[in-house]
Amino acid sequence: MSDIIRLLPESIASQIAAGEVVESPASAVKELLENAVDAGATSIQLEVLDGGKSLIHVLDNGCGMSPADARMAFEKHATSKIREAEDLYKLHTMGFRGEALAAISAISKIELRTRRVDQELGTHIQLSGSQVQSIEVCVMDVGTSLKVQDLFFNIPVRRRFLKDHKREFDKVLREFVHVALVNPHIAMTLHHDGALIKDLPVASLKGRVLGVVGQAFEKKLLTINYSSPMLSITGFVSQPQSIVKSGLKQYLFVNGRYMKHGYFAKAIELAYQDVASEGLRPSFFVYLTVPTDTIDVNISPTKTEVRFSEEKLIFDILKSLVREALSASASIPVIDFDPDKALDIPAYPGRQETLVMPELPSVVSPTAGPRGEATGGGGYARRVFMSGAGQKSSSPAASRYRASSMDINWDSLSEKFEAPPADEESSSLFAPRLTEAGGTLLPHGVFCGAEYPSVGQLIYKGRYIVTSLRRNLTIIDYRRAHERILFERYMLELGEGKVEVQQMMFPEPLELALDEAQALERLWADLTSLGFELERIDEQTYTLLQAPSAILEQATDLLRRLVAHCIETDEYNHDYLVRAMAMAMASGTARPYGQELSSEDVEALLAQLFATSDPNLTPNGKVIMTTFSEDFIDQRFG
Ligand code: ADP
Ligand code: MG
């Protein structure tokens, strides 16, 4: 019996292999774009015809190739990027199989023009089904132009399996977007059948996200930021009220690459469960940076899936971070009575040495230092120029792993609970106030204590003070009460220019759109009087050097909000500015739920609450207290 096993001819074998690597025009697009990014381009233009089936053309201004490299690039396992097997596990460069160009050239007609900066002339190579047709010199700018024509021209079966132009183009667009979202420092354009589909100038990360998904998203995004030596997270999540059923945009990037990671997507979605109704899912653009040796990207052939060594921990951090952003956005109070589930973001344990991040110039969060060194909350130089003596903020070390300051120093607050001076007491404390129900209120201990023996107040669910006021039963949300008190205090302080400020040890860059920069200029004098200190870097870039202590960690966000409001209303309003600042400061420093309150604390809180202009409502209109009349209670007991 003769042997039946025969080796496939080399050309057929490479076509089969190519078919596995290049499954559609979109997969070729992905490889070519990633090569252009790897080549250090600052401008990449992609043009496709017929959904990429007839032509894919990528033009970049990157490093280019020498004549020898240009020829070598199409050989199997040709790569300038992997020197050792160990490099395979790193994710520093985008494409790293060393066979993308070989695979693509096996199943298409290729025209490459490329020139390096140190060479006068470029190289022009044409290939068809891996066969070199011509090599010539050419005149061109530095960079690379790569045209892929007639994909699968020599595998008709595969060509027939391609979808219609529209669906192939949708996939191409998706790959383009994935690359665009991690490379805001690269100007990118996309043309389909002659029409300009995307034109993305160099931008900040947020600017790029908006460029991709549309400026309408601007007000719908909350910023998240976290930085520790082993993990940094930055990005944007949608405001709960702007969650939509369709048009879902969920993007997760790991070390500068788009990745599918259902588990982390779940963490983000879980953070919304208290605020979104069933079935509504948030959009997000989340960028994780981790040391390359803590991930395994080789679990899927296209390397769009990744496994982390600390998956559960990252899950927890991500969830807390998003929850905190949601609560800080002030659109919803996040109330967690279980101290174990407090908003503190878990610390990422492990090595403490400085982490060297991959080259992701604009992706690393602005709060992280260059190359992702964790600056965390590690360094704020404090400068107090007002009376706030004795006030302490949480120590830099303690806040190091927190994304924002929901934690407050109790000591600093107790002084705010001191009884008001005597004259204030007589003028406002005893002044009867109208309640919502039309009755009058007097503070606990002042009135009711005189008539009945008091057994002190009850704190219900770590949130409500249950007490009696003028024989009525009253329930008071203590954090909201504190917010009202602080708001009025901050309004006064801001009015007198006496706000406590802190300097940023690591000043944060603030990149603005042109209209935002103009608005900022208009607000400049006011912002300065309110405790901000900014420095102009260029027309659209500023550095925040100092901000009021109470809002230090949300200072850039707040600045952006103020600027956005100025643009939106097209008015310049000092009162609005002061109010918005006071509200943010009050909400940032008000006593969190779940704390232990002594009866003196409660007494002082109530006394101060009733000295405010409106003890019933918070500055943004939320109910502070509710009252059940004596009759109502008596009736219940027949
Ligand atoms: P890999 O990207 O995994 O190294 P490829 O087959 O995609 O493998 O590319 C082979 C080599 O060709 C690259 O390592 C790089 O040296 C060179 N190359 C490809 N595209 C470009 C480009 N746009 N600019 C400069 N060099 C490129
Ligand atoms: Mg490549």
Short mmCIF file of C-alpha atoms in Angstrom, two decimals, residues 5 28 51 103 155 173 313 325 345 349 399 424 472 518:
data_model
loop_
_atom_site.label_atom_id
_atom_site.label_comp_id
_atom_site.label_asym_id
_atom_site.label_seq_id
_atom_site.Cartn_x
_atom_site.Cartn_y
_atom_site.Cartn_z
CA ILE A 5 0.21 11.39 3.54
CA ALA A 28 -6.05 43.15 8.11
CA GLY A 51 -15.88 47.55 3.05
CA ALA A 103 -0.19 36.36 6.06
CA ILE A 155 -9.02 31.87 -2.40
CA LEU A 173 -14.87 50.86 11.72
CA LEU A 313 -9.06 42.48 43.42
CA ALA A 325 -17.77 58.36 40.83
CA ILE A 345 -11.31 51.64 47.45
CA PRO A 349 -1.10 44.93 47.56
CA SER A 399 -5.32 58.70 51.12
CA GLU A 424 -26.48 83.96 67.47
CA ASN A 472 -43.50 66.06 67.29
CA GLN A 518 -12.02 80.85 26.30
#
